[in-house]
Coordinates of C-alpha atoms in Angstrom, one line a residue:
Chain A
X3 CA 21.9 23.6 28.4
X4 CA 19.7 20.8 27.2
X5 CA 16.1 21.0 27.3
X6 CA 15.6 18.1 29.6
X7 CA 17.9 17.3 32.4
X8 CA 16.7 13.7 32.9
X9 CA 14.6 11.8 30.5
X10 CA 12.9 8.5 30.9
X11 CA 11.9 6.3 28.3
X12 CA 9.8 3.3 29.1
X13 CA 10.1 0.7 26.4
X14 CA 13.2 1.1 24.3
X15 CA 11.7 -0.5 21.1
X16 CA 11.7 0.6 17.7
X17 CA 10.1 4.4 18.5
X18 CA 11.5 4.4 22.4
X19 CA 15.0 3.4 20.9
X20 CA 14.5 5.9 17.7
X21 CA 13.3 8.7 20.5
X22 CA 16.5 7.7 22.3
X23 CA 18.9 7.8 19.7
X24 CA 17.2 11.3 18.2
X25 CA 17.3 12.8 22.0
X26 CA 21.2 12.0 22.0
X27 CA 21.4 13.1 18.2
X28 CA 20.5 16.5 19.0
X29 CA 21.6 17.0 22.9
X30 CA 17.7 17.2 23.9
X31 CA 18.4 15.8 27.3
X32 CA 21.6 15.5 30.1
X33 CA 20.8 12.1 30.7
X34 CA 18.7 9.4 28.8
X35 CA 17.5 6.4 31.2
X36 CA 15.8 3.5 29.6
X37 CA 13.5 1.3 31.0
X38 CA 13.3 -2.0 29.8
X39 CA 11.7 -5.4 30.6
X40 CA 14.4 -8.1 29.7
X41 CA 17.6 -8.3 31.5
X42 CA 19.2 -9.0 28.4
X43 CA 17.8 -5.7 27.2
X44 CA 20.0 -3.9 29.5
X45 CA 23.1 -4.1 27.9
X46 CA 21.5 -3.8 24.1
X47 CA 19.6 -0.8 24.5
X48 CA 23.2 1.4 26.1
X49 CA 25.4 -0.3 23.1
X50 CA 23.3 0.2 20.6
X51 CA 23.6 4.1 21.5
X52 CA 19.4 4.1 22.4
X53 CA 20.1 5.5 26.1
X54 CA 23.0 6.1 28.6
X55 CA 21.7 4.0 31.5
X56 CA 19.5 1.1 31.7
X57 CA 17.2 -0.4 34.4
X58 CA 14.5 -3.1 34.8
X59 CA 13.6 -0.8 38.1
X60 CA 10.6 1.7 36.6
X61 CA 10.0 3.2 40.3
X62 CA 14.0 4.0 40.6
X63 CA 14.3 5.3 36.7
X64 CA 11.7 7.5 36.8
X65 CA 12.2 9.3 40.7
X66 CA 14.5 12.4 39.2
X67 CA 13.4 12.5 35.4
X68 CA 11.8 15.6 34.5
X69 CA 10.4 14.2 31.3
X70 CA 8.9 10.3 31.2
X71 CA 7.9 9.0 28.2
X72 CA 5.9 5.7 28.1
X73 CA 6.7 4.0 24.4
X74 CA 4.9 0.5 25.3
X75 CA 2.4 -0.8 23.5
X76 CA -0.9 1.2 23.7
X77 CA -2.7 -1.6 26.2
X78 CA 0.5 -1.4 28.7
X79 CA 0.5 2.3 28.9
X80 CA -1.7 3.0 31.4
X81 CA -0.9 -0.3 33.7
X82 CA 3.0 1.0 33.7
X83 CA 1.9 4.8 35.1
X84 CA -0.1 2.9 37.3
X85 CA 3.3 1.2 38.5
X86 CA 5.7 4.4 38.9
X87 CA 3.1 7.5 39.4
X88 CA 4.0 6.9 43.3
X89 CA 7.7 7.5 42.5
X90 CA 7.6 10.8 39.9
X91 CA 9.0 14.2 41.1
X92 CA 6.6 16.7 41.9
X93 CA 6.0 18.6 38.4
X94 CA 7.1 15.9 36.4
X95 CA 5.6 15.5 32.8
X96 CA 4.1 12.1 31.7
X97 CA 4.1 11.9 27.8
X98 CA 3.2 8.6 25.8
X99 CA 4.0 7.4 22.1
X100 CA 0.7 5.4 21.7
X101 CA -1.7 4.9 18.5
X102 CA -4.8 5.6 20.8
X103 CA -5.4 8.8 22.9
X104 CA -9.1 8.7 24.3
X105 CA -8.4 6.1 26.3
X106 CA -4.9 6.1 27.1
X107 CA -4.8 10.1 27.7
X108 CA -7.9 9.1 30.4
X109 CA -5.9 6.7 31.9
X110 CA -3.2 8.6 32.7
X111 CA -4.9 11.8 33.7
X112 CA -6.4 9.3 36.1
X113 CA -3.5 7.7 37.7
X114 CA -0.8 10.9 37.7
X115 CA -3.5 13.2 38.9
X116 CA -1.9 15.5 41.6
X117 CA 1.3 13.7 41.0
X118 CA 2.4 14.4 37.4
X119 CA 1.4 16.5 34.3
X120 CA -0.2 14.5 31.9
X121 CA 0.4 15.4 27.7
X122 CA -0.7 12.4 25.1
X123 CA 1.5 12.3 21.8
X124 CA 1.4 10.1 19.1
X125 CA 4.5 10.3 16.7
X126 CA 3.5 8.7 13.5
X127 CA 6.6 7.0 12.6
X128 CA 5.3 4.6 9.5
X129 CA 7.6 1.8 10.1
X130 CA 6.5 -1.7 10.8
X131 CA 9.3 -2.6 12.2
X132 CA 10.3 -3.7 15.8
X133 CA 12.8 -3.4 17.9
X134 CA 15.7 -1.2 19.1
X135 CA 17.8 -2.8 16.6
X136 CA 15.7 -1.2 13.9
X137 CA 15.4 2.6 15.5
X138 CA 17.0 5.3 14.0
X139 CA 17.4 8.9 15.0
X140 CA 16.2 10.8 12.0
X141 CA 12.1 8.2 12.1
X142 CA 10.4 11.3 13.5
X143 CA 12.4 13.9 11.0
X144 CA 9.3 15.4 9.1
X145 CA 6.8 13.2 10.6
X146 CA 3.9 14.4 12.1
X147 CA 3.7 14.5 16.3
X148 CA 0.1 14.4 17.5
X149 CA -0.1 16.6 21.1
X150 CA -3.0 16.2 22.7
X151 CA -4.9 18.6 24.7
X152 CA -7.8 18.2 27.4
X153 CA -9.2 20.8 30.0
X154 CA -6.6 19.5 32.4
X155 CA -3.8 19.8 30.5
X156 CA -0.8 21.9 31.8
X157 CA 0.1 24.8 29.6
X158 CA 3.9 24.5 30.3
X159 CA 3.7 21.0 30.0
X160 CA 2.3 21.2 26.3
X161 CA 4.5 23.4 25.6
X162 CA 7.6 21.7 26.7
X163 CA 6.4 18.0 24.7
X164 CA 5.9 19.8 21.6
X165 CA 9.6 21.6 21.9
X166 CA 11.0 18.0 22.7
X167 CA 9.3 16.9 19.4
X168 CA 9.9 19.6 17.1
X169 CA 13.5 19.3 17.9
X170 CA 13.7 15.8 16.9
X171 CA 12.2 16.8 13.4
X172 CA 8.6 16.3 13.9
X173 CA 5.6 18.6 12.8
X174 CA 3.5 19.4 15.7
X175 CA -0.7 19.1 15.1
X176 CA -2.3 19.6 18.7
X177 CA -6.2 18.3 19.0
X178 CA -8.2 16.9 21.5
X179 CA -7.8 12.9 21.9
X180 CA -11.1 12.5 20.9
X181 CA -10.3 14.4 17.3
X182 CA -7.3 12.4 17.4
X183 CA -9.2 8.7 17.4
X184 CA -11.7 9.8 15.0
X185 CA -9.0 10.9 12.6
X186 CA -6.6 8.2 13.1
X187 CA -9.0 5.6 12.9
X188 CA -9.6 6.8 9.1
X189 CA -6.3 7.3 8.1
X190 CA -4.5 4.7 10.6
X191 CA -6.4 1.6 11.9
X192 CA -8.6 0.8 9.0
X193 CA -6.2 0.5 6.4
X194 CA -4.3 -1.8 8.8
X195 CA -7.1 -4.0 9.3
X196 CA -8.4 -3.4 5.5
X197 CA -4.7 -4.9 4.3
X198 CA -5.2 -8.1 6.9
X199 CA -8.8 -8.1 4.9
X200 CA -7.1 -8.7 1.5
X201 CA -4.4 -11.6 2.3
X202 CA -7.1 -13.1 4.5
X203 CA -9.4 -12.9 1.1
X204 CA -6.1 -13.9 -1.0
X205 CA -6.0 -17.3 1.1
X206 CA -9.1 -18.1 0.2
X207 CA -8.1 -18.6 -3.2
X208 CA -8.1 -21.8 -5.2
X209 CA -5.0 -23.1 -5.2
X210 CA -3.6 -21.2 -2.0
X211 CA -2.4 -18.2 -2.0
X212 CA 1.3 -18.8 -2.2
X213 CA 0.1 -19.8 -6.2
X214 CA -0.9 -16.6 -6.1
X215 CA 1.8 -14.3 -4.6
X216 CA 4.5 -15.2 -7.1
X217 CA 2.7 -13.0 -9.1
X218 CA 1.9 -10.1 -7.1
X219 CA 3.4 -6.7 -8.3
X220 CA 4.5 -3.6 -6.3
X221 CA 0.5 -2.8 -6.0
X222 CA -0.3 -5.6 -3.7
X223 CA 3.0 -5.3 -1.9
X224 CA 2.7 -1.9 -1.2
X225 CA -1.0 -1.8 -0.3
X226 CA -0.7 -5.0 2.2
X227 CA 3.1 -4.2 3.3
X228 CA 1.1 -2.4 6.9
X229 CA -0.1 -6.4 7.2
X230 CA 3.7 -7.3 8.5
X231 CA 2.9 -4.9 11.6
X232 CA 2.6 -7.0 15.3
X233 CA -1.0 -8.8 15.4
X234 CA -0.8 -7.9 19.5
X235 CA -0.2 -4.2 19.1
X236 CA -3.1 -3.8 16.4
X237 CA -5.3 -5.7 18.4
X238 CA -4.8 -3.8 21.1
X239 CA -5.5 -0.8 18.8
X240 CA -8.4 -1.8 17.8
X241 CA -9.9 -2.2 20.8
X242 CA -8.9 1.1 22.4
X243 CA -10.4 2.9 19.4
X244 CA -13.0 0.6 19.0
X245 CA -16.1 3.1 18.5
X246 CA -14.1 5.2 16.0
X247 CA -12.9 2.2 13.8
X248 CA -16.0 0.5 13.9
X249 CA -18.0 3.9 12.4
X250 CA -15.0 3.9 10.1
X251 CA -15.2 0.3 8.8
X252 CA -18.8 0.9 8.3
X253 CA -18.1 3.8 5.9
X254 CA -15.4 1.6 4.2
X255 CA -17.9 -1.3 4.0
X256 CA -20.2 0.8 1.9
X257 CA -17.7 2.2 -0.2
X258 CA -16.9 -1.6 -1.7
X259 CA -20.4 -2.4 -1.6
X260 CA -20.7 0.3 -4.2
X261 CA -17.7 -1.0 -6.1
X262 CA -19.4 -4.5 -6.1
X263 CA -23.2 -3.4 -7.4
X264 CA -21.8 -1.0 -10.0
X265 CA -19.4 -4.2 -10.9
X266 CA -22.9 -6.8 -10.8
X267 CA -24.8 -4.1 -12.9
X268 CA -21.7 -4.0 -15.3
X269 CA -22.0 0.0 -14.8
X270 CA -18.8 1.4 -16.4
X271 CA -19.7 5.0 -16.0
X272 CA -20.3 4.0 -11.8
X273 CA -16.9 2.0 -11.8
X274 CA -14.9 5.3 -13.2
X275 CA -16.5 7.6 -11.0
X276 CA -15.4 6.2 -8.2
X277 CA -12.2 5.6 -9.2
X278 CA -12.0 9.0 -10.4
X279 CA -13.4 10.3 -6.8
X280 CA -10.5 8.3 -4.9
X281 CA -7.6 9.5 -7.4
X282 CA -9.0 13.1 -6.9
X283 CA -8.8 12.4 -3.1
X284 CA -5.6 11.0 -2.8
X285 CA -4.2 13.6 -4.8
X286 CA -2.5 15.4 -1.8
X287 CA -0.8 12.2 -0.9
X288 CA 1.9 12.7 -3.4
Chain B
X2 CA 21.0 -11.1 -35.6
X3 CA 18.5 -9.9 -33.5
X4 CA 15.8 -12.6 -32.4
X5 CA 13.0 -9.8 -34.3
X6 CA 13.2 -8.5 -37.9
X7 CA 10.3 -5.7 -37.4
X8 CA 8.6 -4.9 -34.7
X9 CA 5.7 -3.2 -34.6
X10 CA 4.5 -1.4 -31.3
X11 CA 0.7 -0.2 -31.3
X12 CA 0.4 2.1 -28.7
X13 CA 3.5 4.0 -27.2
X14 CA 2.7 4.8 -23.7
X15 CA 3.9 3.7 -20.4
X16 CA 4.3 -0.3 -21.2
X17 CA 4.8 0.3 -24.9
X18 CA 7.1 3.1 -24.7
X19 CA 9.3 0.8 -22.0
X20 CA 9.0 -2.6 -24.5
X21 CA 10.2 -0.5 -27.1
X22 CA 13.3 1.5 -24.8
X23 CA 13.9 -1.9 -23.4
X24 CA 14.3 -3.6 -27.3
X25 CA 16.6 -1.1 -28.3
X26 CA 18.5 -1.2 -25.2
X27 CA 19.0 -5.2 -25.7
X28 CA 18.9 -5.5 -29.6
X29 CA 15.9 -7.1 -29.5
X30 CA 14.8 -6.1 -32.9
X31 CA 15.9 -4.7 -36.2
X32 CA 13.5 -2.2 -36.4
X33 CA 10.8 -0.7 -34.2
X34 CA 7.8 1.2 -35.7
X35 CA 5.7 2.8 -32.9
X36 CA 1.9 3.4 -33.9
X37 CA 0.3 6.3 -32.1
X38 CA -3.3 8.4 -32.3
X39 CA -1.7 11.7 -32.1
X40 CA 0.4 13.5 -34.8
X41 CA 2.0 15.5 -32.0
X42 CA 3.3 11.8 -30.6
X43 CA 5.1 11.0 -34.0
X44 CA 8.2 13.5 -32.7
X45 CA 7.9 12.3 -28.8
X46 CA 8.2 8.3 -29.2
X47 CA 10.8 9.3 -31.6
X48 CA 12.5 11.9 -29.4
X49 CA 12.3 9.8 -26.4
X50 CA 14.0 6.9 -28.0
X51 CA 11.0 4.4 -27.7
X52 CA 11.3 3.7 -31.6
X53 CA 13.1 3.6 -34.5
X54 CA 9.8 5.2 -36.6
X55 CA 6.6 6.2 -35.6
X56 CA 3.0 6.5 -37.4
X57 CA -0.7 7.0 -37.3
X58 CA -1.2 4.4 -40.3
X59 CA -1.3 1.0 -38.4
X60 CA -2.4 -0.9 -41.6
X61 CA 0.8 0.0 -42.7
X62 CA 3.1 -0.3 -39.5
X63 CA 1.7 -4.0 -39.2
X64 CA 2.5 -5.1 -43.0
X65 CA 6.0 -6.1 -42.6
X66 CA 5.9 -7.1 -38.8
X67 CA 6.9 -10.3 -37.5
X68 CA 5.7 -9.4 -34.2
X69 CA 3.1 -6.7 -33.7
X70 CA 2.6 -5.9 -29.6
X71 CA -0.2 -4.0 -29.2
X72 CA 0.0 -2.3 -25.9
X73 CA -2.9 -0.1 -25.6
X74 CA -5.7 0.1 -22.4
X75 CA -7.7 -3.6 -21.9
X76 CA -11.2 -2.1 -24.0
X77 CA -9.0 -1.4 -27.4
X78 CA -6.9 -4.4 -27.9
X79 CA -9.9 -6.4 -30.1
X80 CA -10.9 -3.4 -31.5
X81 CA -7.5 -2.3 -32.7
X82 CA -6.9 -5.8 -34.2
X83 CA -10.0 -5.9 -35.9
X84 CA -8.5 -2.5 -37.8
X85 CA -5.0 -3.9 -38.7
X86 CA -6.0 -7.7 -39.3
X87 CA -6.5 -7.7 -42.7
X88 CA -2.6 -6.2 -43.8
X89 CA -0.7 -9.0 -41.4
X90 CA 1.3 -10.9 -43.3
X91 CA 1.5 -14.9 -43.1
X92 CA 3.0 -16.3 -40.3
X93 CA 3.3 -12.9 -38.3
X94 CA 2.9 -13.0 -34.2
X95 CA 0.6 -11.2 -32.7
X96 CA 0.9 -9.9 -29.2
X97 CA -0.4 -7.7 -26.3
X98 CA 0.1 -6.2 -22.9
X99 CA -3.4 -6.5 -21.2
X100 CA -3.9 -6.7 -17.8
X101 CA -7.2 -9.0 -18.6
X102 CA -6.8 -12.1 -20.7
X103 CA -9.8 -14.3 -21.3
X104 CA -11.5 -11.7 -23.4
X105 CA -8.9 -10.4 -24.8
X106 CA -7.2 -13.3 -26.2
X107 CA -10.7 -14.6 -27.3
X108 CA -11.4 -11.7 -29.5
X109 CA -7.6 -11.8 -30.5
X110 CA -7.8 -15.5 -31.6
X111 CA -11.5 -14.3 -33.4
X112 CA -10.3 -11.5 -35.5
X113 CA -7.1 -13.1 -36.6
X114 CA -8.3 -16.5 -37.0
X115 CA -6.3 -17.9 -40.0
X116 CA -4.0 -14.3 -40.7
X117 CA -1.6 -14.4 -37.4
X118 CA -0.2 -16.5 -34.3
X119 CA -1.9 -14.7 -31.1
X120 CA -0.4 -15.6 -28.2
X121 CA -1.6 -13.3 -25.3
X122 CA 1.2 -11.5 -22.5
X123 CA 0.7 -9.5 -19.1
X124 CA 4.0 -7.9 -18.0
X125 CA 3.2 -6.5 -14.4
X126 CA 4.7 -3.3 -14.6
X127 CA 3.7 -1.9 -11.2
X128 CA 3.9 1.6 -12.0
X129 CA 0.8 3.7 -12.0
X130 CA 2.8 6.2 -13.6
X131 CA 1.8 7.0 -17.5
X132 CA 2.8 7.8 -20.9
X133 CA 6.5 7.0 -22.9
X134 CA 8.3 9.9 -20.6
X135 CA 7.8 7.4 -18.2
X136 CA 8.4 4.6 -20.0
X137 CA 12.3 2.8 -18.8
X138 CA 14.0 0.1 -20.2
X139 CA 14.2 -1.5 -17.2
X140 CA 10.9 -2.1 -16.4
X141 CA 10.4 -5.5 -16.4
X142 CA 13.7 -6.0 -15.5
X143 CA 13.0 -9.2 -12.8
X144 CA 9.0 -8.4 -13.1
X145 CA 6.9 -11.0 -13.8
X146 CA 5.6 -11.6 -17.1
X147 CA 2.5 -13.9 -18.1
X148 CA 2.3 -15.6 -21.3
X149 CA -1.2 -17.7 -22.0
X150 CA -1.6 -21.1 -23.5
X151 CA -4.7 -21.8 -25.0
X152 CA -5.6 -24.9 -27.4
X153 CA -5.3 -22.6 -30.6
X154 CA -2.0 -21.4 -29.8
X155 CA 0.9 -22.2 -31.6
X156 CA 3.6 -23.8 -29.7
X157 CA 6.8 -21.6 -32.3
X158 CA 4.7 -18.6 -31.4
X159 CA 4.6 -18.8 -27.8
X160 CA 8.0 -19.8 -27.6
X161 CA 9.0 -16.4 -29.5
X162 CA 7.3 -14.4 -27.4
X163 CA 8.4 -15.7 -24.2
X164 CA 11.6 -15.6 -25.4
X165 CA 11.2 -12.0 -25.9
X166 CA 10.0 -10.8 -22.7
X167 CA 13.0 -12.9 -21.2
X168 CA 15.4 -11.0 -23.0
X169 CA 13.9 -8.0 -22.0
X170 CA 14.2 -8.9 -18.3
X171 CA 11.1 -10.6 -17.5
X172 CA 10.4 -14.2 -15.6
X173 CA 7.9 -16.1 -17.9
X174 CA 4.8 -17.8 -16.3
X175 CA 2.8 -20.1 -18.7
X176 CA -0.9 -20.1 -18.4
X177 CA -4.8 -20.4 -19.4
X178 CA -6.1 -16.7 -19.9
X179 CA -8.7 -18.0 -17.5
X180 CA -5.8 -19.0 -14.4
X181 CA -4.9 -15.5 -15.2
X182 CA -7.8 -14.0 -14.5
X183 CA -8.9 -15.8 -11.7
X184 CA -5.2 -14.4 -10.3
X185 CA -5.0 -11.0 -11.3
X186 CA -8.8 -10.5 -10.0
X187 CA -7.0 -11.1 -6.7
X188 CA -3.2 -9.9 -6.3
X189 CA -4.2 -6.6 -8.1
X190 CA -8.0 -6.0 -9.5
X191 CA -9.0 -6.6 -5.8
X192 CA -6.2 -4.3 -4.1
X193 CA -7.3 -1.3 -6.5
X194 CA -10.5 -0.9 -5.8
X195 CA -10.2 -1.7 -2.4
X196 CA -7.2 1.4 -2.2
X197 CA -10.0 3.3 -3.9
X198 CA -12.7 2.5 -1.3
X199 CA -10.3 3.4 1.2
X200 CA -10.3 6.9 -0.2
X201 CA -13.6 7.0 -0.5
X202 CA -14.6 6.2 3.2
X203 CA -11.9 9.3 4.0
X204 CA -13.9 11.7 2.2
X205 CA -16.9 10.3 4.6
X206 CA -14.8 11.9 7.8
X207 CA -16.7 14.8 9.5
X208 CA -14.2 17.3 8.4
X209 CA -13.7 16.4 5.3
X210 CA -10.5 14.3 3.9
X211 CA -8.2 16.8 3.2
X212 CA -8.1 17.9 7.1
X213 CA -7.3 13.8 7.6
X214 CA -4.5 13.7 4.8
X215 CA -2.1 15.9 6.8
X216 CA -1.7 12.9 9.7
X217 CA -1.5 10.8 6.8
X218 CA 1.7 8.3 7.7
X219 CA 3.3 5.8 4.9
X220 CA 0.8 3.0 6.0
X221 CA -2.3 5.0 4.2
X222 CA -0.1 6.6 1.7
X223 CA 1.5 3.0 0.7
X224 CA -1.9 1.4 1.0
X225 CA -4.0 3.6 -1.5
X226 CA -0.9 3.9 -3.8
X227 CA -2.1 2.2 -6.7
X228 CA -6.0 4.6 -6.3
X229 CA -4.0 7.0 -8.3
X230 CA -3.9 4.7 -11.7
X231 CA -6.3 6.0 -14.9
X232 CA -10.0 5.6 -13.8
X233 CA -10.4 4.6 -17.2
X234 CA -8.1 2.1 -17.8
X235 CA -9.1 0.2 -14.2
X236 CA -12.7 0.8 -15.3
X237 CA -12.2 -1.5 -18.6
X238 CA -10.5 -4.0 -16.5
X239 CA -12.9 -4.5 -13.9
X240 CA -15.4 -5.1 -16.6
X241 CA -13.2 -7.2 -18.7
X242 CA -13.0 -9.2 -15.6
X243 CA -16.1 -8.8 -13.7
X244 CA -17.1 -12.6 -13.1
X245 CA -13.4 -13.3 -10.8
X246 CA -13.5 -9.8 -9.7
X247 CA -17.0 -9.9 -8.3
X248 CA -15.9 -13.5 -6.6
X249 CA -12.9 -12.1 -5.2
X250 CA -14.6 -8.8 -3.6
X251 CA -16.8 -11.0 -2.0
X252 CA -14.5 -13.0 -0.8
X253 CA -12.6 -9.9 0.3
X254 CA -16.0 -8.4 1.7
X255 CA -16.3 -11.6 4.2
X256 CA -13.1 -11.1 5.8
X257 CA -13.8 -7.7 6.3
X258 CA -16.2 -8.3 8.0
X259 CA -15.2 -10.5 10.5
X260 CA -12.9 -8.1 11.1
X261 CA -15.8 -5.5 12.0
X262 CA -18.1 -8.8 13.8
X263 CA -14.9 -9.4 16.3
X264 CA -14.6 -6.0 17.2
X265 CA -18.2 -5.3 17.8
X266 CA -18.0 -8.3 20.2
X267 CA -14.7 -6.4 21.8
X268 CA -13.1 -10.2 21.1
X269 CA -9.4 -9.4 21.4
X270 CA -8.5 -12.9 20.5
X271 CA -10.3 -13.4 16.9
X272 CA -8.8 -9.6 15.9
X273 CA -5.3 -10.7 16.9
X274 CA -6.0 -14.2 15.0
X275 CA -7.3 -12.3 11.9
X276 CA -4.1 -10.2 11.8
X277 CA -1.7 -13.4 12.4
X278 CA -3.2 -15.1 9.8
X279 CA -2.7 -11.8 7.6
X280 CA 1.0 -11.9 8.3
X281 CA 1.4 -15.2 8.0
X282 CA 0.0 -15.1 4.5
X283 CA 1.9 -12.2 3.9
X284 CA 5.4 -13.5 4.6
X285 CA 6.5 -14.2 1.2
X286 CA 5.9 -10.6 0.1
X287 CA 9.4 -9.2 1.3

């Protein structure tokens, strides 16, 4: 017997379609509905193997599932419960994919209250790709799953989210959504915006920058390749963790102004200590 | 006949180890002599099939050379040349790998005024990875490889040496040390001590960085890549090329912080144009 009898995924994109295509992968769920937007998404998402049955009707997909998961972009999370919370089962669980938890995680507790139970989770999937085109079953397979936890959280429910990851191959971390911002704003949404920082810096160039990317080595492809990700979906992002990313871009701020006054006072012994502190830091990121 | 009669290699690590893999791979050369600081080396460059002969005694590895490369970190490039200068002979090339260029091929052209051809090279190697175990010989197979151009330099000379790296794989670009420079300052001095900045803001987190590493995805892993290079090798090169450094960190620092001015002001519109104009820029990284 699967795990889920029906699920619903709202948003068959790259991580609803890759949750999709896992879910069927590994027999998670009886039956896999996706929700999508475009009518021309209907027949996509159910050949490209994301989901059994598509629907552009959110209140109709969503009135037997037992598990809905919202995989929209963080600033439509909250509108869409907003749209099918009259329509869920009695003790249906709401889950979400999004990069922000504080406020999304509020949002929903907010609008399923009495109707649904609410668990945030936040698959982190490294891909800055799009699309259902581009999901693949096996994105989640080692990757961490961020559950989220509040005081209204459902035991059960928790419990049930983090089975439905683990099986697709995630490592489960649970935290509160507030831990969650603070940390992914650090490790997440400032190096997004840090790598936008250096080809905005690299245009200002003489010459332009495409004089300058002809020469650009694996360094400055791998540490702006997070750059290609969606301007809307960072943007949105950024404002949802705002107060987290801002305290973080402050720390970061100072950390190159240290760079740039050991570099003015020509103070070697500065230079290699902090380029000694970082390699010592990163060392776990092998 | 090979396009090289002797080569002589002065320092057999990473890049020298790979030039001299890479020459024997595609009969570059007659013969390659490796010069190295360690006795315990003499075997290991031998072993690992980097050179033909190895030695400590560079006055004497140089004597015969046609083309000396001297592939050691940025700070000893003059220094070593000042050493072997005197036992060139007439006529002989000499060469380097360093990732600066203005002061290196300065003090080059100084100490071997009137004893050798210097033509300066930067083969981006993109590996932060060290010593000849790591050294391939296909390195700079389709890497880019600069060659500088300066008044003194002789026009038979440069064309050797370009014609070198282009056997060995490489795509020549022709230069001034100073273009070079003003280049590298941006595509990959910038990018390395902004990857270790990043690093350095993590260790900032309440909780310390090694609690944040765990929920580390590729973005931040991809992004801080090259923070594990030698600290003393980046240190040299920052100060080799502090005055286009310095200008592109402040460059770099400006666009940060419009990035930390829009999101103060919540304005959704200037953060999505900040990350457009990233991606845009970005495009012809694939």
């Amino acid at each position: 017997m699967p795990l889920i009898n029906k699920l619903c995924i709202i948003g068959v994109g790259l991580i609803g379609g890759s949750v999709g295509k896992a879910v069927k992968k590994h027999g998670v769920a009886g039956h896999v509905c996706g929700v999508v937007r475009r009518k021309g998404a209907l027949d996509e998402v159910i050949r490209d193997g994301a989901v059994d049955s598509a629907t552009l009707d959110v209140a109709d997909a969503v009135k037997d599932a037992d598990l809905v998961l919202i995989a929209t972009p963080v600033s439509a999370i909250v509108p869409t419960a907003v749209g099918f919370a009259p329509f869920v089962k009695a003790g249906c669980i709401v889950t979400d994919t999004g990069s922000t938890k504080v406020d999304v995680v509020k949002g929903l507790e907010t609008v399923l209250a009495s109707r649904g139970f609410v668990v945030g989770g936040h698959p982190i999937s490294g891909s800055e790709k799009q699309g259902v085109i581009n999901g693949k079953p096996d994105l989640f397979d080692g990757a961490p799953c961020i559950i989220t936890a509040t005081k209204n959280t459902n035991g059960a429910a928790i419990t049930l989210v983090s089975k439905f990851w683990r099986v697709l191959g995630a490592r489960i971390y649970r935290m509160t959504p507030e831990i969650h911002d603070a940390i992914f704003a650090r490790v997440s949404h400032l190096p997004h915006f840090v790598a936008a920082a250096i080809m905005n810096s690299l245009g200002q160039a003489e010459g332009g920058p495409a004089q300058l990317l002809q020469y650009a080595g694996s360094g400055l492809k791998d540490s702006t390749r997070i750059a290609a990700g969606s301007p809307s979906l960072w943007r949105d992002i950024a404002l949802s963790n705002r107060k987290e990313l801002l305290k973080a871009i402050r720390d970061f701020e100072n950390e190159i102004k240290k760079v740039r006054e050991s570099l003015e006072k020509s103070d070697g012994d500065a230079l290699e200590d902090i380029l000694m502190r970082a390699r010592a830091l990163r060392s776990p990121l092998v």
